[in-house]
Every structure is written in structure tokens, then in C-alpha cells.
CSV table of C-alpha atoms in Angstrom, one decimal:
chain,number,residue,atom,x,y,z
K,89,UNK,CA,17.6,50.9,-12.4
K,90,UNK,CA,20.0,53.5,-10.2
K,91,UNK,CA,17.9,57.1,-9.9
K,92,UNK,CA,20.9,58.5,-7.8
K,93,UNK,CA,22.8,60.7,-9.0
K,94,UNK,CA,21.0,63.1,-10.9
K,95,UNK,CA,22.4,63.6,-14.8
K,96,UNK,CA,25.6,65.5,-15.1
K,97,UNK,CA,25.4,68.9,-16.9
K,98,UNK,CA,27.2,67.6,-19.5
K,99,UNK,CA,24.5,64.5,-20.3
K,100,UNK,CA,22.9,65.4,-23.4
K,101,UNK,CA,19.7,62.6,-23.2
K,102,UNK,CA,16.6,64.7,-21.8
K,103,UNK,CA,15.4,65.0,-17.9
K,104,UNK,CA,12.3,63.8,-16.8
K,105,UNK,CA,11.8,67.6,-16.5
K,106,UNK,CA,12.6,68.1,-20.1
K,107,UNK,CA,10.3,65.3,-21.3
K,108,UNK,CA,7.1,66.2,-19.0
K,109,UNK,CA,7.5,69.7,-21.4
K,110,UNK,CA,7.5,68.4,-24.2
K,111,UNK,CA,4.3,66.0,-24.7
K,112,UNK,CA,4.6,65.0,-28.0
K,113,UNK,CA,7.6,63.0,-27.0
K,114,UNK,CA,5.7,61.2,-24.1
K,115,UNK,CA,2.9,60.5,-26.4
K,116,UNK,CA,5.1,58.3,-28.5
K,117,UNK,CA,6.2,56.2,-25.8
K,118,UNK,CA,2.5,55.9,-25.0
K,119,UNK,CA,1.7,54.9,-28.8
K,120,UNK,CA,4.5,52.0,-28.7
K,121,UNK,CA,4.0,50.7,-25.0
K,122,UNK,CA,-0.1,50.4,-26.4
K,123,UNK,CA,0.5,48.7,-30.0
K,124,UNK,CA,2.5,45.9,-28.2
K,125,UNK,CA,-0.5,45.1,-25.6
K,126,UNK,CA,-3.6,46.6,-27.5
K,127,UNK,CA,-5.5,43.2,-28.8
K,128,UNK,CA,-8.1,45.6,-30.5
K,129,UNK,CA,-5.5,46.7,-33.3
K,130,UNK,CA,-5.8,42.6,-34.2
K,131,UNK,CA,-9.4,42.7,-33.9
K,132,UNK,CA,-10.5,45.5,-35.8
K,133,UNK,CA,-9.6,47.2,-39.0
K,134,UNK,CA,-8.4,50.7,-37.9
K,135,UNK,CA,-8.9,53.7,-39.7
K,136,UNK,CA,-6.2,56.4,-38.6
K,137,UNK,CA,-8.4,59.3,-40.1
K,138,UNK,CA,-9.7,61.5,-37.2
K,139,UNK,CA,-13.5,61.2,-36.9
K,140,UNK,CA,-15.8,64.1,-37.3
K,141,UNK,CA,-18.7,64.5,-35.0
K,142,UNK,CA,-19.2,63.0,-31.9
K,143,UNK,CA,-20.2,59.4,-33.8
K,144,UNK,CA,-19.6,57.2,-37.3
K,145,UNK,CA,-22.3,56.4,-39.2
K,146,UNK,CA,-22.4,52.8,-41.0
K,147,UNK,CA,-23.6,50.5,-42.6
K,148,UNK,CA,-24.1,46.8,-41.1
K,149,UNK,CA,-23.8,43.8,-43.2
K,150,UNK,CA,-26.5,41.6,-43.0
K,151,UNK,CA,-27.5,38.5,-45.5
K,152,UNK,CA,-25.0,37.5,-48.2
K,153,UNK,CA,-28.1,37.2,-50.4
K,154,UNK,CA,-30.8,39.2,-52.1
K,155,UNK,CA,-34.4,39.1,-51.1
K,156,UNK,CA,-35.3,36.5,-53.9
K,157,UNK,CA,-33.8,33.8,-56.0
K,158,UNK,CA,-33.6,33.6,-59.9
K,159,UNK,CA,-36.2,32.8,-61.8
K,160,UNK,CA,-37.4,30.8,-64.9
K,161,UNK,CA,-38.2,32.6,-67.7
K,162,UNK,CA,-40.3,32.4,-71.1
K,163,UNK,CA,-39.9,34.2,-74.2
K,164,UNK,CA,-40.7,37.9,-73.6
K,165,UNK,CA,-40.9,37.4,-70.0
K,166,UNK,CA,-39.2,38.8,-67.7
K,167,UNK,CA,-36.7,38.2,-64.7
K,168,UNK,CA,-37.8,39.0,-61.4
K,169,UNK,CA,-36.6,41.9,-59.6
K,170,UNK,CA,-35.4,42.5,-56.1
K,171,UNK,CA,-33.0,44.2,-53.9
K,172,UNK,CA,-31.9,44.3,-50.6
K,173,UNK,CA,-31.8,46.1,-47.5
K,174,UNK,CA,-29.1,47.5,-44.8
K,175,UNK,CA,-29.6,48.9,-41.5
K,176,UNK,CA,-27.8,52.5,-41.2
K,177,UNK,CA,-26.3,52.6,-37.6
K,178,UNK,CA,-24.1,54.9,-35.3
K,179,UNK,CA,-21.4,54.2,-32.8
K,180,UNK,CA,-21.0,56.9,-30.5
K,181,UNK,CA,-17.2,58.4,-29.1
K,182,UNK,CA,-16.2,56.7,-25.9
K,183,UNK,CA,-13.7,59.3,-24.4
K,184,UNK,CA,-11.2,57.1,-22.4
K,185,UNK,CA,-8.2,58.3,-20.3
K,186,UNK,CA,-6.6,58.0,-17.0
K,187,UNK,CA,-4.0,60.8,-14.8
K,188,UNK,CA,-0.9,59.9,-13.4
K,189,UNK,CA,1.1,62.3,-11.1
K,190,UNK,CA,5.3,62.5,-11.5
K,191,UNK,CA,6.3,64.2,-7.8
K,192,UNK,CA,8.8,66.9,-7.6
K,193,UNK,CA,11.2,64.8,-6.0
K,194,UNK,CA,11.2,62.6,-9.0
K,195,UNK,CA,11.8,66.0,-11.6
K,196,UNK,CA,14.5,67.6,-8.9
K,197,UNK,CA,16.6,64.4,-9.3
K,198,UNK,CA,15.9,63.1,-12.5
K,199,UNK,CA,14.7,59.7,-11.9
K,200,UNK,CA,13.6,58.5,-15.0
K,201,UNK,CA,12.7,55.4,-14.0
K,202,UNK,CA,9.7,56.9,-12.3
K,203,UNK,CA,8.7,58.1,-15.4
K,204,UNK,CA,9.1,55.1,-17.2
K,205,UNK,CA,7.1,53.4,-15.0
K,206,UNK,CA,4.4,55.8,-15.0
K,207,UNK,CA,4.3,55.7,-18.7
K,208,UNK,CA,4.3,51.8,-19.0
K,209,UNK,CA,1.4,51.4,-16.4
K,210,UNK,CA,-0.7,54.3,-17.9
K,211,UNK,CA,-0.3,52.5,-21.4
K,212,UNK,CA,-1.5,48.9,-19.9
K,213,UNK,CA,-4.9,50.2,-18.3
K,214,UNK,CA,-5.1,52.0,-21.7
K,215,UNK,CA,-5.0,49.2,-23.4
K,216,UNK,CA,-6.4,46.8,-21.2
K,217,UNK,CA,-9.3,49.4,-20.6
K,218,UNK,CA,-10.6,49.9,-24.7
K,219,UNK,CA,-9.5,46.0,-24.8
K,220,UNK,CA,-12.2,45.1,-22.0
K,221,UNK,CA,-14.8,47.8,-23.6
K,222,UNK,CA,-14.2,46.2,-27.1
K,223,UNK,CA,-14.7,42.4,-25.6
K,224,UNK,CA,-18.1,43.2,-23.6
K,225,UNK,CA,-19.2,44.8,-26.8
K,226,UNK,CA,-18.4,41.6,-28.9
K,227,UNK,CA,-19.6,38.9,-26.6
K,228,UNK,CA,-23.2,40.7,-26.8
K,229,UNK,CA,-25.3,39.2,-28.8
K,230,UNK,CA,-27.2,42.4,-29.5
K,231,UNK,CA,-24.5,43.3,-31.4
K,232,UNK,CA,-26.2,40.3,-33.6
K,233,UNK,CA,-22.5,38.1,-33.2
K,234,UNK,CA,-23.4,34.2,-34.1
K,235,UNK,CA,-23.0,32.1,-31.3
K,236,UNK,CA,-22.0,28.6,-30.7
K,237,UNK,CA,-21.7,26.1,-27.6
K,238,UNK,CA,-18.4,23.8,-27.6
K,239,UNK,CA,-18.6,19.9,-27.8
K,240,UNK,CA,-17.1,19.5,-24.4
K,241,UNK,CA,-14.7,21.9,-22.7
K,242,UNK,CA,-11.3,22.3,-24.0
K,243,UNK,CA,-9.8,21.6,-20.9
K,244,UNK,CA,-9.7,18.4,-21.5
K,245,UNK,CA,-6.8,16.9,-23.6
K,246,UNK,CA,-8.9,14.8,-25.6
K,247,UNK,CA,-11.9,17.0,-26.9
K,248,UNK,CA,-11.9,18.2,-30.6
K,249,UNK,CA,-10.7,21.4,-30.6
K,250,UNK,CA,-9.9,21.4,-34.1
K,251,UNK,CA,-13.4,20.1,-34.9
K,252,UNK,CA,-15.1,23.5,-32.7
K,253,UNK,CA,-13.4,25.9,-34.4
K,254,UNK,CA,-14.0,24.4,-37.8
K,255,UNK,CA,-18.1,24.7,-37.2
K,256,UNK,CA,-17.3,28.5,-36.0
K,257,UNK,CA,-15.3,29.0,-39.2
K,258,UNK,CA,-17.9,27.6,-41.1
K,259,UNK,CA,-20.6,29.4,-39.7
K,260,UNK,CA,-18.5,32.7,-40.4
K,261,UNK,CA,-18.5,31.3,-44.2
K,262,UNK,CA,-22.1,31.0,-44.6
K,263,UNK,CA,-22.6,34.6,-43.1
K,264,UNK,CA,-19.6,36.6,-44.4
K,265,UNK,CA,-19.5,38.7,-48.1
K,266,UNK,CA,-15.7,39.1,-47.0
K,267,UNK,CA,-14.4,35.7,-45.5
K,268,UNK,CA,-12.5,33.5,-48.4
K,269,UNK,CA,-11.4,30.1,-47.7
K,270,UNK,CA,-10.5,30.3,-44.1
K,271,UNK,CA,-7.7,32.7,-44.6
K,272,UNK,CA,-8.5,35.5,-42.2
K,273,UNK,CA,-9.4,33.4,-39.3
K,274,UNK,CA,-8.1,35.4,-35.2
K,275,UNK,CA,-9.2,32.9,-32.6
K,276,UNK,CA,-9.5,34.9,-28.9
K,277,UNK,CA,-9.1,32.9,-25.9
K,278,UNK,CA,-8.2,33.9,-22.2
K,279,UNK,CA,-4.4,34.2,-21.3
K,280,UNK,CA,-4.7,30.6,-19.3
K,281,UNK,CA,-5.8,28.9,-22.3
K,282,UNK,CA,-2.1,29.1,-24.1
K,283,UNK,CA,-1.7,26.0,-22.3
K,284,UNK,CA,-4.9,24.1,-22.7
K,285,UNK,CA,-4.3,24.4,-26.9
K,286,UNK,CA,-0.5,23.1,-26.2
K,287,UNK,CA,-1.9,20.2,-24.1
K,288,UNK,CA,-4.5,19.6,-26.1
K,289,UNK,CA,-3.4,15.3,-27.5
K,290,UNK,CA,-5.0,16.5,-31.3
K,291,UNK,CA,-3.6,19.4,-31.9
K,292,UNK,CA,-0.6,18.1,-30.5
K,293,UNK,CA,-0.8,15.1,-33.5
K,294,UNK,CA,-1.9,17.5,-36.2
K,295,UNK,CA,1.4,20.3,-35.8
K,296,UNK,CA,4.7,19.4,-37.0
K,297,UNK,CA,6.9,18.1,-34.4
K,298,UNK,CA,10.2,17.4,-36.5
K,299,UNK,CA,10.4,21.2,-37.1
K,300,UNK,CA,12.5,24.2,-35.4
K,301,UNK,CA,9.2,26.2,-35.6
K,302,UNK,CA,6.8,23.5,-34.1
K,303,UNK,CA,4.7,24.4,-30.7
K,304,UNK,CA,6.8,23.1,-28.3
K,305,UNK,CA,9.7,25.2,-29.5
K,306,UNK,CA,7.9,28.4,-30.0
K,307,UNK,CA,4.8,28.3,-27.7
K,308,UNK,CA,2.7,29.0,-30.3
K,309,UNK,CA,0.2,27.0,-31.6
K,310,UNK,CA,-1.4,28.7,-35.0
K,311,UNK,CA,-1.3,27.8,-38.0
K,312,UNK,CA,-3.9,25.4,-38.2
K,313,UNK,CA,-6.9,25.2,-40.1
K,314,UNK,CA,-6.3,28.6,-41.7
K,315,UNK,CA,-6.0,30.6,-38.0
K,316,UNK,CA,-3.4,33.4,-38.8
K,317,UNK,CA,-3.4,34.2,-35.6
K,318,UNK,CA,-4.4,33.4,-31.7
K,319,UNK,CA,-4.6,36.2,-29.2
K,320,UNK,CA,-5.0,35.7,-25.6
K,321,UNK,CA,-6.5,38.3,-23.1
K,322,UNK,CA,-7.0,38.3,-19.7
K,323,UNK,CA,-9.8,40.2,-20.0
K,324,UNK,CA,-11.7,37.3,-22.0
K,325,UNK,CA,-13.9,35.2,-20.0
K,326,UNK,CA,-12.1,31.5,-19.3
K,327,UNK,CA,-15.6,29.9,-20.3
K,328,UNK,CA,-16.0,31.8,-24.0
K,329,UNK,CA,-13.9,31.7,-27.5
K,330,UNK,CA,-14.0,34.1,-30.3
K,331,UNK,CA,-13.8,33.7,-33.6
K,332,UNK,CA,-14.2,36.4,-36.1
K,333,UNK,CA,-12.6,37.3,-39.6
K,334,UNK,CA,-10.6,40.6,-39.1
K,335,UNK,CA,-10.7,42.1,-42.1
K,336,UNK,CA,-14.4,43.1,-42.3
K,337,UNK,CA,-15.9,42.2,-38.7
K,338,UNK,CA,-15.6,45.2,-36.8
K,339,UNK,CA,-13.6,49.0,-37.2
K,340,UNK,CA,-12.2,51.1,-34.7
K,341,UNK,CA,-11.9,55.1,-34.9
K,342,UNK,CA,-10.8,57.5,-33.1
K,343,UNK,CA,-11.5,61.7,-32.4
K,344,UNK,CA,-9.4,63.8,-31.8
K,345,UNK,CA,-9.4,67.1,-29.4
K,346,UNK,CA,-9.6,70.7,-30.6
K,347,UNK,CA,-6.9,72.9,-29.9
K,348,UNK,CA,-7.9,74.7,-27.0
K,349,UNK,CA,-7.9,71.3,-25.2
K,350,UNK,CA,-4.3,71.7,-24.3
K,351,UNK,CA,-3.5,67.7,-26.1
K,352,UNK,CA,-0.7,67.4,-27.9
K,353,UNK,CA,0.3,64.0,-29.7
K,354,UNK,CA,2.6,62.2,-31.8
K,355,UNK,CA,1.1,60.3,-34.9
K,356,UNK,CA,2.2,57.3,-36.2
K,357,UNK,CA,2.6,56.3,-39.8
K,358,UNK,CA,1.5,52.6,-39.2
K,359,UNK,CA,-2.1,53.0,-39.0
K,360,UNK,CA,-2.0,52.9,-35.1
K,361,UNK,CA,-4.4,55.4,-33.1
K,362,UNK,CA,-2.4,58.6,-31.7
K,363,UNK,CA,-2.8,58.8,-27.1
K,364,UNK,CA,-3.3,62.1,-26.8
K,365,UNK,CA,-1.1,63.8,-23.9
K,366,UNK,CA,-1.5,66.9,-21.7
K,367,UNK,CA,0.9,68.2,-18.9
K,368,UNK,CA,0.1,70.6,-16.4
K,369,UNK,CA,1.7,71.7,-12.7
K,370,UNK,CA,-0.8,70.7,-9.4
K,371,UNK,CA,-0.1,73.0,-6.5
K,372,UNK,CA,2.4,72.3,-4.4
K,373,UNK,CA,4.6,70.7,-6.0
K,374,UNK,CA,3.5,67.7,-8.3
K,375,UNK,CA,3.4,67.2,-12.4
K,376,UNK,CA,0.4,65.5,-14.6
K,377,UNK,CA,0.1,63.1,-16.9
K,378,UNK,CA,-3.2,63.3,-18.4
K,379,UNK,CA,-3.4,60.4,-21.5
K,380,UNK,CA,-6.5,59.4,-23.3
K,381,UNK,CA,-7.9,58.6,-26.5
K,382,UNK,CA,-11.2,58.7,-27.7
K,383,UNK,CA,-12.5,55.9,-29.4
K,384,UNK,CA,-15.5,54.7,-31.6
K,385,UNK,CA,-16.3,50.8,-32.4
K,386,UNK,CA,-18.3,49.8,-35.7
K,387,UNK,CA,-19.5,46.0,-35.4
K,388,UNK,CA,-19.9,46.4,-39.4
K,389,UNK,CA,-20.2,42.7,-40.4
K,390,UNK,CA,-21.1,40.6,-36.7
K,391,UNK,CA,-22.1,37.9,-38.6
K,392,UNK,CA,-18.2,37.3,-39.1
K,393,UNK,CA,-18.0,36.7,-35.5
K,394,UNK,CA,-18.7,33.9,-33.8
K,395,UNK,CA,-18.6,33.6,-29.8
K,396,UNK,CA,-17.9,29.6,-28.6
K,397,UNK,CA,-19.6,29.0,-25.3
K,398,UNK,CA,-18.4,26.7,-22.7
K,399,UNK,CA,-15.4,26.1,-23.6
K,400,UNK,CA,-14.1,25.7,-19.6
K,401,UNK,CA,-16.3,25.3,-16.6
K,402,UNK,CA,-15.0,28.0,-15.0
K,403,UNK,CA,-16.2,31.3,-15.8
């Protein structure tokens, strides 16, 4: 992209100086670079509302079933009685954010490409950062997530791949109040295993090949066996799978600064998280981007996830 010359006076599109004023404007780029990268927005059910307090306070889901079974009765006898029990937790705000400097010689001449840039690679360790944070939180089994070990590593083109994830889905059944038929299915793998699930000789006999949609048109694998969808992370380790239903498995929040903060951001309408924004000058010479967002995880229902070990030998 050509940075020289600078904008003629008559150029009506704003200057990088013009856009580093007003940070409501940079926020929104921020907000759509991070919904295209951000795997935690498939993950979780978001709730846009701003939080209050410094964490949420929920309840976990724990056995689909009451404490006791029906009973037999006689004439006037009565049914047993029982009830059930949930464990009230918190998650606590995790305030998350990163600075990026514009320099002057960037503002003087208008090189917007620096501030593209800048705003592209701020919203990727964004979202690779809450992205990582959300992952180590899953893969723990403290959380209480259901785990399983694979029936020989998917890097071989042979090994039942469909049959794996069918045991995590059904374990998610058993578990889950929210899980229906295999309908709300995300599978997680790591970015390099896009090609092991296209290799793989099963899967390969299962998809429809005569089709203008099939896997080796479109690189994408899912449908099958109810997955709606499969997202790959780099982040993920190569060795580990995740299954989990989406609709009820975990929630993500969000705070939001006070006033005096100096933040300033845009909010959008589709139930995405708002980056918050600030500006400021740093003697000599130079221009900040301060971005962040602060974030809260809720593993509501772990039982709907279910973690897949050894799935590759390497780590």
C-alpha cells in the first residue's frame, strides 16, 4: 500500500491524525478485526450486558437428576420427597489489554497503513490472548470438564475418528440438561489438524463426494454426526480435542470502565463484546493506542464439555 504522498486537502476520508482523535472509530475496527479471529464468541454464550462488580455469580450445573428415584406407593402412602443441590460460584474480571505506539512521522504524513497495521495486530493478540486464557481454563479438569482418551491418534488415516467423537458426544448426552440429539455439537482441534480430518480414509467415505459443497471443494469437513461446527486454534494443544455443546457449556462477560478512565468505545448490535480504546500523546513526539477489554468466564454446565486426550503424539 503507497504511504507517500500525504492526502490532498481536498480528500475527504479521515487522517490517521483524525482517527487517533476520535476513539470510538478505532474501537470499531478493533470490534470487527476480533469477531473474525476470536474462537471464544463460538465457544461461549455471550452476554453483551456490562457486568457489575468486579465478578458474576452463578450457578453450575451439576447431575441431570434428583437425589432419589420414584417410588412405589400404597393407598394413603406417600411419595418420597427429594431435591437437589447446586454449587453457587464466582468468576472474577480478568482485565486484558495491550499499547501500541503510532510515531509522528506516521500522523505528519498520513500513512494509514501504519495504522492499519497496528490495529490488525493489536486485535490478533487480543484475540489470541482471551482465546489462550479461555482454552487453559477449559482443558482443566478442575473446572470439572469430562475427559476422554482417543482410540489411537488421529493422525493416522485409518483410526475412527467418527467413532471418538461419538463416545464424547455421548458422554455430553448423559451429563447435559441442555444438549438435544447431537445438534449443538463445536469440535476444537489445533490449526494443523484441518488436514488430518481431510485425510482422514472414513470420513473421507462418509462425506458426499458427488456434491459442489463436499470437503475437497470447500476444506471443510463438518457436518457430520451433528457437528455444526469445527474450529481450529493454534493455541490448542496438537495432542487434545474438545468437544462441548455451546449453548449452555460456558458464558463469557465483560466490564466495562467508568468514565474517568478516559475509554471510549463503539458497541455493537450483534451481541459481540465492545474493545475499549483510549488515546493519549507520549512526550516527544509519539501517539497511543491503549485497547483492552475486561473479561469474565462462567464454566456453567462443564459437564457439556468433554476434552479427547491423545489424539496426536505430539504435544
Amino acid at each position: 500500500m503507497p504511504t507517500y504522498p500525504g492526502q490532498s486537502g481536498t480528500d475527504t476520508q479521515l487522517t490517521v491524525d483524525a482517527m487517533l482523535k476520535q476513539p470510538t472509530l478505532i474501537s470499531r475496527q478493533l470490534v470487527n478485526l476480533v469477531s473474525k479471529r476470536l474462537g471464544a464468541y463460538k465457544m461461549c454464550v455471550v452476554d453483551p450486558t456490562p457486568m457489575v462488580g468486579a465478578s458474576i455469580l452463578f450457578q453450575q450445573d451439576e447431575s441431570i437428576y434428583l437425589e432419589r428415584d420414584p417410588a412405589k406407593s400404597g393407598p394413603r402412602s406417600k411419595w418420597p420427597r427429594t431435591s437437589w443441590t447446586e454449587a453457587a460460584k464466582s468468576a472474577a474480571i480478568q482485565e486484558q489489554g495491550l499499547e501500541v505506539v503510532i510515531n509522528n512521522l506516521a500522523i505528519r504524513f498520513n500513512q494509514k497503513n501504519q495504522l492499519t497495521i497496528a490495529l490488525r495486530k493489536l486485535a490478533n493478540n487480543i484475540a489470541r490472548w482471551i482465546d489462550g486464557d479461555l482454552l487453559d481454563t477449559v482443558l482443566a479438569t478442575a473446572m470439572g470438564t469430562q475427559t476422554m482418551n482417543a482410540s489411537a491418534v488421529w493422525t493416522t488415516v485409518g483410526t475412527d475418528v467418527i467413532g471418538d467423537i461419538a463416545d464424547a458426544q455421548e458422554k455430553i448426552e448423559t451429563e447435559d440438561n441442555g444438549y438435544d440429539g447431537f445438534e449443538n455439537a463445536i469440535l476444537v482441534l489445533n490449526t494443523v489438524h484441518r488436514n488430518t480430518l481431510l485425510a482422514n480414509t472414513a470420513l473421507r467415505a462418509a462425506l458426499p463426494r458427488e456434491s459442489s459443497t463436499g470437503s475437497i471443494q470447500t476444506g471443510r469437513v463438518a457436518p457430520f454426526l451433528g457437528i455444526k461446527d469445527i474450529l481450529y486454534l493454534s493455541q490448542m494443544p496438537q495432542s487434545k480435542a474438545i468437544v462441548l455443546d455451546n449453548t449452555v457449556a460456558l458464558m463469557l462477560a465483560a466490564s466495562e470502565p467508568v468514565a474517568d478512565e478516559g475509554f471510549q468505545a463503539f458497541s455493537p448490535s450483534d451481541g459481540n463484546l465492545p474493545i475499549w480504546v483510549k488515546t493519549y500523546k507520549e512526550e516527544p513526539k509519539d501517539t497511543i493506542i491503549a485497547g483492552g477489554i475486561w473479561p469474565a468466564l462462567a464454566g456453567v454446565a462443564p459437564r457439556a464439555i468433554v476434552r479427547i486426550d491423545g489424539i496426536s503424539a505430539i504435544t
